[in-house]
Structure formats: structure tokens, C-alpha cells
Short mmCIF file of C-alpha atoms and ligand atoms in Angstrom, two decimals:
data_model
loop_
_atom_site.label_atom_id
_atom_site.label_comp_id
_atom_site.label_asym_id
_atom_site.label_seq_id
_atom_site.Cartn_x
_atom_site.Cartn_y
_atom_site.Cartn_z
CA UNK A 800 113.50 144.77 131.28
CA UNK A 801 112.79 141.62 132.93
CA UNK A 802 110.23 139.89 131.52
CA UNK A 803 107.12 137.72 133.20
CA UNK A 804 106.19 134.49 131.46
CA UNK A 805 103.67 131.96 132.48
CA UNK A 806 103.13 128.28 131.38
CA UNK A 807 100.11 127.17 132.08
CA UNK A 808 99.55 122.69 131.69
CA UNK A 809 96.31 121.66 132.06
CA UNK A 810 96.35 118.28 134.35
CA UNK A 811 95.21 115.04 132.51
CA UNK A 812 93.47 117.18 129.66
CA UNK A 813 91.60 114.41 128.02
CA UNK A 814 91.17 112.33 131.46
CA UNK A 815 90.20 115.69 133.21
CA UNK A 816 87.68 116.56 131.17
CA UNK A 817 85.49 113.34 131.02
CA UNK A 818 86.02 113.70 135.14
CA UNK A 819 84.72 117.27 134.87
CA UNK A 820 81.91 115.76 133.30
CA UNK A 821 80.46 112.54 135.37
CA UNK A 822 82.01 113.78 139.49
CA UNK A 823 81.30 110.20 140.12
CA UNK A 824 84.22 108.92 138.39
CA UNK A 825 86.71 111.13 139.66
CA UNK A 826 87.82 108.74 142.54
CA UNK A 827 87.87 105.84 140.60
CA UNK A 828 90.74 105.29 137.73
CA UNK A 829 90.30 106.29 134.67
CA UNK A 830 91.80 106.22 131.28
CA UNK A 831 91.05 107.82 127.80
CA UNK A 832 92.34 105.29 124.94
CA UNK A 833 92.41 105.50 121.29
CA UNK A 834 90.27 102.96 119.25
CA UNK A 835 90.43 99.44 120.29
CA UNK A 836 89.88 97.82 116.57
CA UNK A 837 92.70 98.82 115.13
CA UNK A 838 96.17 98.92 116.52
CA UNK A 839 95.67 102.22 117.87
CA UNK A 840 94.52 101.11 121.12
CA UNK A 841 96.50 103.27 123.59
CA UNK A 842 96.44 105.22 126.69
CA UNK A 843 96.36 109.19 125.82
CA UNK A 844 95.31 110.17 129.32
CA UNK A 845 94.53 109.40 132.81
CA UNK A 846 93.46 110.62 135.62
CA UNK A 847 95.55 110.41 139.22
CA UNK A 848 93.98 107.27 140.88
CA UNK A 849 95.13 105.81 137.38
CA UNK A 850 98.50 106.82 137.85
CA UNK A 851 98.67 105.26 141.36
CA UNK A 852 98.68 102.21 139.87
CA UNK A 853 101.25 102.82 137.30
CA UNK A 854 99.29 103.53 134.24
CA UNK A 855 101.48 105.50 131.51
CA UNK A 856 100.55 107.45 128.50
CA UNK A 857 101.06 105.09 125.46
CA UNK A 858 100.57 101.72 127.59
CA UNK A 859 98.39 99.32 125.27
CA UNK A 860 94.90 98.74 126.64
CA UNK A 861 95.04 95.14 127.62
CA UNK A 862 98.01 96.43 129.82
CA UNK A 863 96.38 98.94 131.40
CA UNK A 864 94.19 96.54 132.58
CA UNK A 865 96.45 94.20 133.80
CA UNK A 866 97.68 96.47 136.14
CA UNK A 867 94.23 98.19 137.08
CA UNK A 868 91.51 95.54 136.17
CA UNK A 869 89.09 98.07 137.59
CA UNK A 870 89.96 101.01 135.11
CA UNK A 871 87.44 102.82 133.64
CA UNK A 872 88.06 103.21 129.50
CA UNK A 873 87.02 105.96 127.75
CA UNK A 874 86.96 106.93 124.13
CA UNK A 875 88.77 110.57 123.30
CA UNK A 876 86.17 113.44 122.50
CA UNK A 877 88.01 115.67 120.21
CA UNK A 878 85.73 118.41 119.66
CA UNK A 879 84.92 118.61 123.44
CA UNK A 880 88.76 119.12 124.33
CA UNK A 881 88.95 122.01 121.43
CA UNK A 882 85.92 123.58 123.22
CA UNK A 883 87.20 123.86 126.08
CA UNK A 884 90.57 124.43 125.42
CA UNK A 885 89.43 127.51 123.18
CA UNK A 886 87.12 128.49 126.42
CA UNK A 887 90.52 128.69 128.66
CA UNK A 888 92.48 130.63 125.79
CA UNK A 889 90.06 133.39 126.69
CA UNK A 890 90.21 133.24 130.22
CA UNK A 891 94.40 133.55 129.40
CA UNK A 892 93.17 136.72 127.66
CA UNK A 893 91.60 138.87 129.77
CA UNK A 894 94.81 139.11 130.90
CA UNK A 895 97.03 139.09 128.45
CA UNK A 896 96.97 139.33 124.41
CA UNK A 897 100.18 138.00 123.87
CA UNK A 898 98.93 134.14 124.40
CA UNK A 899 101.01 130.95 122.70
CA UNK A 900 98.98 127.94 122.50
CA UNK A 901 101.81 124.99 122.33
CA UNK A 902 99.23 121.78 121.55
CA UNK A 903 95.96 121.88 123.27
CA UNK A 904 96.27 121.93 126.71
CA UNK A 905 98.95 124.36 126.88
CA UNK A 906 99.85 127.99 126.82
CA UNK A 907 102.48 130.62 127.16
CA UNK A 908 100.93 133.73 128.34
CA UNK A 909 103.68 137.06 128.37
CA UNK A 910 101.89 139.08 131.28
CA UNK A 911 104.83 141.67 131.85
CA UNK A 912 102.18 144.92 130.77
CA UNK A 913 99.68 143.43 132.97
CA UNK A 914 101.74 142.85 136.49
CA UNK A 915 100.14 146.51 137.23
CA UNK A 916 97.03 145.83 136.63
CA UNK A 917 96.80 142.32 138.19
CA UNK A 918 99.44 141.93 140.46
CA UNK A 919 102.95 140.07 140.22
CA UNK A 920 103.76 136.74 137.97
CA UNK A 921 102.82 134.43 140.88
CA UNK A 922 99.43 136.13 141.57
CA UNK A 923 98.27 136.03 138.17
CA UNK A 924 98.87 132.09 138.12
CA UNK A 925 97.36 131.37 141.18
CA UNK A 926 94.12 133.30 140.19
CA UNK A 927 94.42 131.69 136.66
CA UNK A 928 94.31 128.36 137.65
CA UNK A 929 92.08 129.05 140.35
CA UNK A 930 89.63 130.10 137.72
CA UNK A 931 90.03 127.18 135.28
CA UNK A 932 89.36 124.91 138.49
CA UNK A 933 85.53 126.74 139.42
CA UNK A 934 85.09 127.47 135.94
CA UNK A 935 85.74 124.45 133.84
CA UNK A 936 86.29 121.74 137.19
CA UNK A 937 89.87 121.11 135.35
CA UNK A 938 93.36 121.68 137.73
CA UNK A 939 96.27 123.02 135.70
CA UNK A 940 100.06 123.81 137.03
CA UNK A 941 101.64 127.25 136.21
CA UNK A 942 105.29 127.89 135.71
CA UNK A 943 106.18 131.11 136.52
CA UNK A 944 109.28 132.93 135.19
CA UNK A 945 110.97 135.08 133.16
CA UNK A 946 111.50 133.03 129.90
CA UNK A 947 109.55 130.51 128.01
CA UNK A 948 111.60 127.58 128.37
CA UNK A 949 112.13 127.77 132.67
CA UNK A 950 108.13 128.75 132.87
CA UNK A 951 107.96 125.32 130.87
CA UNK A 952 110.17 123.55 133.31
CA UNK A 953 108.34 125.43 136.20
CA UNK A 954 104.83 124.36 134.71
CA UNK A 955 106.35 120.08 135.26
CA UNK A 956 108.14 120.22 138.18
CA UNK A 957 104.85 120.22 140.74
CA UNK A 958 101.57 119.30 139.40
CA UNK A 959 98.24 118.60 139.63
CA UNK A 960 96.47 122.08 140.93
CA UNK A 961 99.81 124.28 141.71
CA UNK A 962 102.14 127.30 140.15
CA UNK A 963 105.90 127.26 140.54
CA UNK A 964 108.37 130.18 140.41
CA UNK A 965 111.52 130.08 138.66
CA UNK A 966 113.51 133.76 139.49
CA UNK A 967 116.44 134.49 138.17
CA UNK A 968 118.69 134.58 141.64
CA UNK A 969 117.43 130.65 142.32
CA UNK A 970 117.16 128.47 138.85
CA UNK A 971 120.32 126.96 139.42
CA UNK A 972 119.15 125.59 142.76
CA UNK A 973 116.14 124.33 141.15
CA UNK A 974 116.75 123.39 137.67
CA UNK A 975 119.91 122.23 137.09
CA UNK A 976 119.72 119.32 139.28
CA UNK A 977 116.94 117.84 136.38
CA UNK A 978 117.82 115.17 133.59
CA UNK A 979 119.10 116.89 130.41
CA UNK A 980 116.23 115.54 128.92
CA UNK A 981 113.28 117.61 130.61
CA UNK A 982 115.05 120.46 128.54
CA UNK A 983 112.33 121.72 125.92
CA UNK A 984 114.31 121.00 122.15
CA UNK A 985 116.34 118.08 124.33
CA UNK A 986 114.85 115.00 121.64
CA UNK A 987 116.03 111.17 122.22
CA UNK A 988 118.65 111.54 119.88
CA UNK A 989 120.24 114.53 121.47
CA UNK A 990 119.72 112.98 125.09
CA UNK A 991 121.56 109.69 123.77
CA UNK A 992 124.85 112.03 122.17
CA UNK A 993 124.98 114.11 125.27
CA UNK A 994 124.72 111.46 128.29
CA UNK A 995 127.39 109.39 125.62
CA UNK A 996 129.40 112.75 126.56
CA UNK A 997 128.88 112.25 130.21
CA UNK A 998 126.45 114.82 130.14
CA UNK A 999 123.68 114.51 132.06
CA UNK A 1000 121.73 117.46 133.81
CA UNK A 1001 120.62 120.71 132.91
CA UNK A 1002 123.20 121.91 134.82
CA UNK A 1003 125.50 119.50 133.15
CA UNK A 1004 124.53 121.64 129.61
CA UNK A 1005 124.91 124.80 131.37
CA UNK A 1006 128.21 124.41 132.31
CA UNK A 1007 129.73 122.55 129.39
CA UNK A 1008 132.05 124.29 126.94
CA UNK A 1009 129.57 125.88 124.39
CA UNK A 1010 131.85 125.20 121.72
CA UNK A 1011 131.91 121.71 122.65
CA UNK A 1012 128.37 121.62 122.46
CA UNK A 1013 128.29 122.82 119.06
CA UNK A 1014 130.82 120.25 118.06
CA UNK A 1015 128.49 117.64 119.64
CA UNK A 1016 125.13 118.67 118.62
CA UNK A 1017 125.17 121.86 115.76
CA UNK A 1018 123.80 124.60 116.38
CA UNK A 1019 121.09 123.13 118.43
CA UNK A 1020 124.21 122.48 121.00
CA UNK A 1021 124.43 126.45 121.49
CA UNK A 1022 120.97 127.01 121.96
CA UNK A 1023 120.83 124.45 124.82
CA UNK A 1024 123.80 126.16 125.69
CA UNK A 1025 121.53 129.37 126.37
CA UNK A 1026 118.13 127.36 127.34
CA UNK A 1027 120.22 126.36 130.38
CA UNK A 1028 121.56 129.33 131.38
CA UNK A 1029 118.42 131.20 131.16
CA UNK A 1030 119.08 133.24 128.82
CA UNK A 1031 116.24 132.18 126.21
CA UNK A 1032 115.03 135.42 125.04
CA UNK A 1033 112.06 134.01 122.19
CA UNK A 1034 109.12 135.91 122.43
CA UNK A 1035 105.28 135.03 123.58
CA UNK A 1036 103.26 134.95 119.77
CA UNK A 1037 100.07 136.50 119.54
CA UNK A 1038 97.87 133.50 119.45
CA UNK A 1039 96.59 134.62 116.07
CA UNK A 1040 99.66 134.87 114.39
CA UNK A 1041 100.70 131.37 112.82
CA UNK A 1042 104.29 130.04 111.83
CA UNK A 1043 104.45 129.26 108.55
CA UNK A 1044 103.78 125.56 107.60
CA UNK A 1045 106.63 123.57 106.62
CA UNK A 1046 105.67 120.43 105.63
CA UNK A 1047 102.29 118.30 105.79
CA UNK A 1048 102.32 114.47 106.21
CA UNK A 1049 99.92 112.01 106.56
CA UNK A 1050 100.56 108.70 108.28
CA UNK A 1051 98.72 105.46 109.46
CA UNK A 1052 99.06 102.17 111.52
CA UNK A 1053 97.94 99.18 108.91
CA UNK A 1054 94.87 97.55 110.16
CA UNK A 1055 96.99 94.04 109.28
CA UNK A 1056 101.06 93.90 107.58
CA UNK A 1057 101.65 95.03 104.20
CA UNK A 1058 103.27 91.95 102.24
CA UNK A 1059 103.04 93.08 98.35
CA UNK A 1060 104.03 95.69 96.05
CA UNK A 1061 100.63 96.32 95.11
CA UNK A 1062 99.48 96.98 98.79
CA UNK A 1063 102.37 99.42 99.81
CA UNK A 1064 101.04 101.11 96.58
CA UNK A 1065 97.68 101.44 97.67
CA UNK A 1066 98.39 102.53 100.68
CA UNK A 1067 100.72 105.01 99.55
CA UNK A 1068 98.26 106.83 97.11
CA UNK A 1069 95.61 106.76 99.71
CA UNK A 1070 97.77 108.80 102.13
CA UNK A 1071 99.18 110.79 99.24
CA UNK A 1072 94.94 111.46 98.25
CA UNK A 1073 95.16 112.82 101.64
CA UNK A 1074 98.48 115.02 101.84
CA UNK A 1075 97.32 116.44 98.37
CA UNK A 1076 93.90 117.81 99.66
CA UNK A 1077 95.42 119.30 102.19
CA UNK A 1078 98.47 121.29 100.23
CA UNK A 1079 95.68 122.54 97.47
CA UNK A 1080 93.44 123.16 100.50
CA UNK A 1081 96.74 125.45 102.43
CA UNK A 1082 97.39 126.47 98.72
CA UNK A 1083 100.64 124.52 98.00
CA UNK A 1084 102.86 122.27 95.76
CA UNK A 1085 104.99 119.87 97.56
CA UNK A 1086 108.97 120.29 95.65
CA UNK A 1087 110.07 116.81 97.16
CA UNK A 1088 108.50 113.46 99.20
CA UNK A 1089 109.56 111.87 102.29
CA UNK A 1090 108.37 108.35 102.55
CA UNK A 1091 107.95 106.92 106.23
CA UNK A 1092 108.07 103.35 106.73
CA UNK A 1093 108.18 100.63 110.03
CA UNK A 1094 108.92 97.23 109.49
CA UNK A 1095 106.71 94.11 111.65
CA UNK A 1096 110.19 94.28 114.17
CA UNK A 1097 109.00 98.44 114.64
CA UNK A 1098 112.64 99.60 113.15
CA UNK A 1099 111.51 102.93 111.42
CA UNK A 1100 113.47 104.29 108.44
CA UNK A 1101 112.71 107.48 106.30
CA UNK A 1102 113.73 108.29 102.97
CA UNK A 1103 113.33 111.37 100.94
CA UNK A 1104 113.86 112.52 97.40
CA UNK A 1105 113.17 115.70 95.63
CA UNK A 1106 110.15 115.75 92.93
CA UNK A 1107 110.91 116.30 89.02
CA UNK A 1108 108.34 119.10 89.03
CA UNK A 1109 106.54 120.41 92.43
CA UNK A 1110 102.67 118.92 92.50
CA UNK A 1111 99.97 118.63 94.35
CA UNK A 1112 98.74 115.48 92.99
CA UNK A 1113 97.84 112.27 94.72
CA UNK A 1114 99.07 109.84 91.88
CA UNK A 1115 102.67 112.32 91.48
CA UNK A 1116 103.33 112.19 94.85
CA UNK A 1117 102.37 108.36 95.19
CA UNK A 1118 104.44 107.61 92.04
CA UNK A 1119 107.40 109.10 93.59
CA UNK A 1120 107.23 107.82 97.25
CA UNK A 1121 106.57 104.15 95.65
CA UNK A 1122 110.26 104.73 93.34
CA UNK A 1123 111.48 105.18 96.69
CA UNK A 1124 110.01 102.25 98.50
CA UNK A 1125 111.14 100.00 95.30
CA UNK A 1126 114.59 101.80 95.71
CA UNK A 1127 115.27 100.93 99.46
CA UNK A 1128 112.99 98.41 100.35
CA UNK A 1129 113.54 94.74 100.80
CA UNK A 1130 111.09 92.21 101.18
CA UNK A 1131 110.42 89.88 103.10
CA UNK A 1132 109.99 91.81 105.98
CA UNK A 1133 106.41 93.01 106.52
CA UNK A 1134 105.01 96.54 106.64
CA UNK A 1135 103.31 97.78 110.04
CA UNK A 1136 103.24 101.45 109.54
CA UNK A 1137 103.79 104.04 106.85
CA UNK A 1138 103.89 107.61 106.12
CA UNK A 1139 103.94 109.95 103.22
CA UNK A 1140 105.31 113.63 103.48
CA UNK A 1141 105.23 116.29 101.40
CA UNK A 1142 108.24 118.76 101.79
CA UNK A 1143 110.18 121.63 100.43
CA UNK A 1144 106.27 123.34 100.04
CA UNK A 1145 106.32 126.28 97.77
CA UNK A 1146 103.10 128.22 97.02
CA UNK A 1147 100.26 127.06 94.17
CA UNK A 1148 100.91 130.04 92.36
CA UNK A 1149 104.52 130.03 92.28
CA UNK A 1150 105.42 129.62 88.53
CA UNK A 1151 107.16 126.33 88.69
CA UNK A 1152 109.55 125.14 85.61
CA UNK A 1153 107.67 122.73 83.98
CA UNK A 1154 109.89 119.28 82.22
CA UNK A 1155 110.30 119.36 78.71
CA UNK A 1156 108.42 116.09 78.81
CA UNK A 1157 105.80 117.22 80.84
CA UNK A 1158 101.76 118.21 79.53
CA UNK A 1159 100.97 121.71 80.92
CA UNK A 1160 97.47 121.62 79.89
CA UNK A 1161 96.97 118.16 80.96
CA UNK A 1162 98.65 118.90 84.12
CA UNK A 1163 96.40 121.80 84.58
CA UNK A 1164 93.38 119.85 83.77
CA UNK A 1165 94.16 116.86 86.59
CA UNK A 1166 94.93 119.98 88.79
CA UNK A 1167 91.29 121.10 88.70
CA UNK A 1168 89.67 117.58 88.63
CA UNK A 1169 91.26 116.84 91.55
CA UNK A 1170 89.66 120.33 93.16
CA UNK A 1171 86.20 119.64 92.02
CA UNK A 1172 87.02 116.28 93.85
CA UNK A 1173 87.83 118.40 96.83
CA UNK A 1174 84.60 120.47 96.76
CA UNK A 1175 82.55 116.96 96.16
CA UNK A 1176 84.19 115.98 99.92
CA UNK A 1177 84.01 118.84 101.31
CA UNK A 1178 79.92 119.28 100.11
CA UNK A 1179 79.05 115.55 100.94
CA UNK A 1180 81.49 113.65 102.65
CA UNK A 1181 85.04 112.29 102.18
CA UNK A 1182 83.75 109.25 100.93
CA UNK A 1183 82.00 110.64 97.92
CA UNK A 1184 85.11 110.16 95.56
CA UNK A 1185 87.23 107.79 95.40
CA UNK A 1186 89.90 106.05 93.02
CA UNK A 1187 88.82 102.75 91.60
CA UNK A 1188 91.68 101.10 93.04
CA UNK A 1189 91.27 102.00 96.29
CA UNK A 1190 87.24 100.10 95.92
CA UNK A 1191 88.95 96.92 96.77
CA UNK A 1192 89.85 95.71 100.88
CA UNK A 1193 92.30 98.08 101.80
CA UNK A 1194 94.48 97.94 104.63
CA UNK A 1195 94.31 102.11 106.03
CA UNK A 1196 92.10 102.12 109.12
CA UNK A 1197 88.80 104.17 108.33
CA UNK A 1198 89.60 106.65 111.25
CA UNK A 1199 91.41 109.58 110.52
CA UNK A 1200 95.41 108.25 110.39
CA UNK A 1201 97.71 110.12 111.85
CA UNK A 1202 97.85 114.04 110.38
CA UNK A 1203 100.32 116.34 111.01
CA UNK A 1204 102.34 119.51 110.23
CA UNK A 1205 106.35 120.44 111.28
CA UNK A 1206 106.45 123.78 112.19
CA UNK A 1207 109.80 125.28 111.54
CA UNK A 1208 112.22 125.28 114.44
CA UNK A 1209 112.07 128.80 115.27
CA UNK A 1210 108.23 128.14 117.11
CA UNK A 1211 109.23 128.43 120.45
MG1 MG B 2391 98.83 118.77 130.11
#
């Protein structure tokens, strides 16, 4: 049976919502930026009259203003956006329970069951949004079709405030005429092989020889393969139901370049500190580290080894993310930006083989120093423990760096 999927993109999320808030600045142009004192000072959102004067998403404050000197600049309000974005998951759900969040401002909803109840694909998107507009003062733009990655497509192609259908008889017309890249799973790396190929449209994908896809690209090639010819048959999660975690880095802008040894090192077991907390709080061991690093000149490289025994230790998984560094790294060049990872995750409990070399019982004993640590934070701040080495100036910002978790491939 044909199936009826909705995307539903809220417009501007962060921008939107401060408009929602004060009417008055709804005409004028706004933008939502990330802290100006260190150098995370970016644009994360703005509103339309913003755009009319050519703001983008990750332009650099003092830009912004150069092309809009009269734009307003707002500080994010992270708890208010996951307020309100859990308020318009429930709206999703009176008509549906099958309801994806993908980030925070959008949704898949699967509303074949309901087309009885509610009327067809297109009428349940037009009430939807009309409902997130009177209820919340937000606009969002619905793709309708009938799989997750053309409702996605359907959900960009007109926006602010409207829903777009994507049938099965037309999505050639419409969709194949795109760039390769607005293809959800298309990344700059696979955009750069395939235009290199001469490929350069959806339609372009859709029509290539699968086999020469998956000579180009993997298996990711044959998926495209089927992305583009609609025949993308993943289905809508039940919002509750999580993919498992598959890895949990930390990562963070220096507040000014890393020249020594001694500071990558700091810096390393102060983002370890925080990878750690979070595998014993997700109940995990980390079985290998991937160290992140961008030079002064912003070239990124990554490098990754596997651990002697799995941990979830700050000073393990420093100690072998700083053998890397000294093992690729070379100096002069100054550090800008680095990132720890923890990878191949098993679970705490797993019985791990232990090295000959290695202290079980003094392993075990750091293990539950470091949770009594955790329950210190937790009870009185995040503050309330900390190494002796990291007393000294250090060169993390304060703020929360950058967190985040890779969800295996198979989430959409
Ligand atoms: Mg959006």
C-alpha cells in the first residue's frame, strides 16, 4: 500500500521564536548568534527581512552587520526552543503516533492510518501548519509524499508558511531537475565524487548505472540510487523509540591557539573529563579514540586508534588521544580547534579482557571515584570537581563546547 509521509520544517526555528515572542520585531531583521566572546560568534538563525539582505546561517557577526548594520542580535534560548518544539511534537500526535523528530525543528509524521479520519496527505499539512501558526505564531513548510526522503525534499522546495506534494506520477517533473546535493545522505564529499563524474542532478543519480554508482560511492551509491527513484521504503520511528548510540564526542573552539604539548594535553583531558561522564552516564566503555584536530589555516584532520583495554576514564582516554597527537602532529603550526571521540562503545558491564599488566582492583577503584565525581556534579554543579591541572588558565571556552552523538546510518 502506498504510504503518506509528511515533513514538517519549522521556518527560522530559533529566529521565529524570539519573533513569536516581541511582534514588534518581526518586520525588522533579525538574527540569533552564538556567543560573541569566544570564537563562536555565528549566525544560527534569521528571520526573512534578514535574509533580504543576504544574511546566511554561519556568517560571523561582524559580517552580518556589514551587510545589515540595522540587524537586530539575539542570543539562542535553548530551553525555550525544546519547549516548544516538544509542544509541536504533540500537536504532530493527535494525529499520528508514528512521529520522527530529525533535530529540533523537524519531524516525519507517517499519517497513512489516519487519512480516514482526517482527510488526505495534503489536508492534514495544511491544517498542521495552520495550527502551529495560531498556536505557537511560528510558520512551518510541509512536504507531502509517500516516502521520507521526497516529503524531505517537498518540505525545502517552497517555504516560509506552505505544504508541497510530491505524488508518485509527477516527482520526476519536480525533483529531478534539483542539485544532487539537496539529496538527504548527499554529504560534500559525495557531491564533489559525483559532479567529478559529471553527475549533477537528482535526476542525474536516478538515471545513472547503479552499478556505477556503487563503483563510485559504496554502497551509499545504491541507496542514492533508490532515494532518487523514489523508492526509499525506511519507515516513520515511533518518537520514543531511540537508535542506538554509536559514538559520543566532545569538541571545542580554543578561546586563543594551542602552541605546546602541555596545552593540547590539557585540553584533551578536559574534553575527555567530559566524553567520560557521559559514556558512564549512557552506561558505556569506549573500545577505541578518535582525536579531532584543526590547524590556525582551518585544515581539519582526524585520527583514530583502538584502546589497549575499553575505559571510561578521562586520564585513559586523554592518554591515548595525546599518543596520537604526538604520533601525527607537527608543530609549528598552531591549534584552533579540537575534538575527542570515543568509539567502538560496548556496554559497562560487558566483561572486557583485562592486560596482563593492567590493576583490576585499581582500575575498579578509579572507576568509582570518578562516579562519586559524577554524583558531586550532578548534586552541585559541574564545577565542583575538578583535576588540579586543569586549576591553571585554560584555553576551553566555559560554555558548553560542542557535544554530540553519531547515530548509526540506518536513522533515516
Ligand atoms: Mg527549520
Amino acid at each position: 500500500m502506498e504510504r503518506t509521509i509528511l515533513h514538517c520544517d519549522l521556518n527560522n526555528f530559533y529566529a521565529s521564536v524570539a519573533c513569536a515572542e516581541r511582534p514588534a520585531l518581526k518586520t525588522r531583521p533579525v538574527a540569533v548568534c552564538g556567543s560573541q566572546d569566544n570564537r563562536q560568534g555565528i549566525v544560527l538563525a534569521k528571520n526573512e527581512p534578514a535574509k533580504r539582505f543576504g544574511i546566511a546561517t554561519g556568517d560571523v557577526i561582524w559580517q552580518a552587520r556589514q551587510k545589515c548594520p540595522g540587524l537586530v542580535v539575539l542570543p539562542p534560548d535553548f530551553p525555550k526552543y525544546a519547549l516548544l518544539s516538544r509542544k509541536i511534537r504533540a500537536v504532530y500526535q493527535q494525529y499520528t503516533d508514528l512521529v520522527e523528530p530529525f533535530g529540533i525543528d523537524e519531524c516525519w509524521l507517517d499519517v497513512t492510518g489516519s487519512t480516514s479520519l482526517f482527510g488526505s496527505g495534503e489536508r492534514i499539512a495544511c491544517e498542521v501548519k495552520d495550527r502551529i501558526r495560531q498556536e505557537f505564531g511560528i510558520t512551518a513548510s510541509v512536504g507531502v509524499s509517500f516516502n521520507k526522503i521526497f516529503a524531505k525534499l517537498g518540505s525545502d522546495l517552497k517555504k516560509p508558511d506552505a505544504v508541497t506534494v510530491i505524488g508518485p506520477g509527477t516527482f520526476r517533473q519536480q525533483i529531478w531537475k534539483l542539485p544532487a546535493g539537496d539529496l538527504l545522505g548527499v554529504g560534500r564529499a559525495t557531491l564533489r565524487r559525483l559532479s567529478a563524474s559529471g553527475i549533477f542532478t537528482i535526476g542525474d543519480i536516478a538515471q545513472a548505472d547503479p552499478r556505477f554508482l556503487k563503483r563510485l560511492l559504496g554502497k551509499n551509491g545504491l541507496t542514492l540510487h533508490q532515494y532518487a527513484n523514489g523508492r526509499d521504503l525506511s519507515p516513520v520511528r515511533y518518537m520514543d523509540r531511540r537508535p542506538p548510540v554509536k559514538s559520543i564526542g566532545h569538541s571545542a573552539t580554543c578561546k586563543s591557539d594551542l602552541q605546546t604539548d602541555e596545552e593540547v594535553w590539557k585540553a584533551l583531558l578536559q574534553l575527555a573529563d567530559d566524553v567520560c561522564a557521559r559514556l558512564r552516564a549512557a552506561g558505556f566503555r569506549a573500545g577505541g579514540v578518535c582525536l579531532y584536530l584543526r590547524d590556525s589555516a582551518l585544515a581539519a584532520r582526524e585520527f583514530q586508534s583502538a584502546l589497549r583495554v575499553p575505559t571510561s576514564l578521562g586520564t585513559e582516554l586523554a592518554d591515548s588521544a595525546f599518543a596520537l597527537f604526538r604520533a601525527h602532529w607537527r608543530w609549528p603550526l598552531p591549534i584552533r580547534a579540537l575534538g575527542v571521540r570515543a568509539v567502538s562503545l560496548l556496554p559497562a558491564e560487558a566483561g572486557a579482557q583485562t592486560s596482563l599488566f593492567d590493576d583490576a582492583a585499581r582500575r575498579a577503584k578509579r572507576e568509582a571515584l570518578a562516579r562519586s565525581a559524577d554524583g558531586l556534579r550532578a548534586r552541585f554543579g559541574a564545577d565542583t570537581v575538578r583535576r588540579a591541572v586543569l586549576l591553571t588558565e585554560d584555553k576551553l571556552p566555559p560554555a558548553i563546547p560542542e557535544k554530540d552523538c553519531v547515530l548509526p546510518n540506518a536513522f533515516f
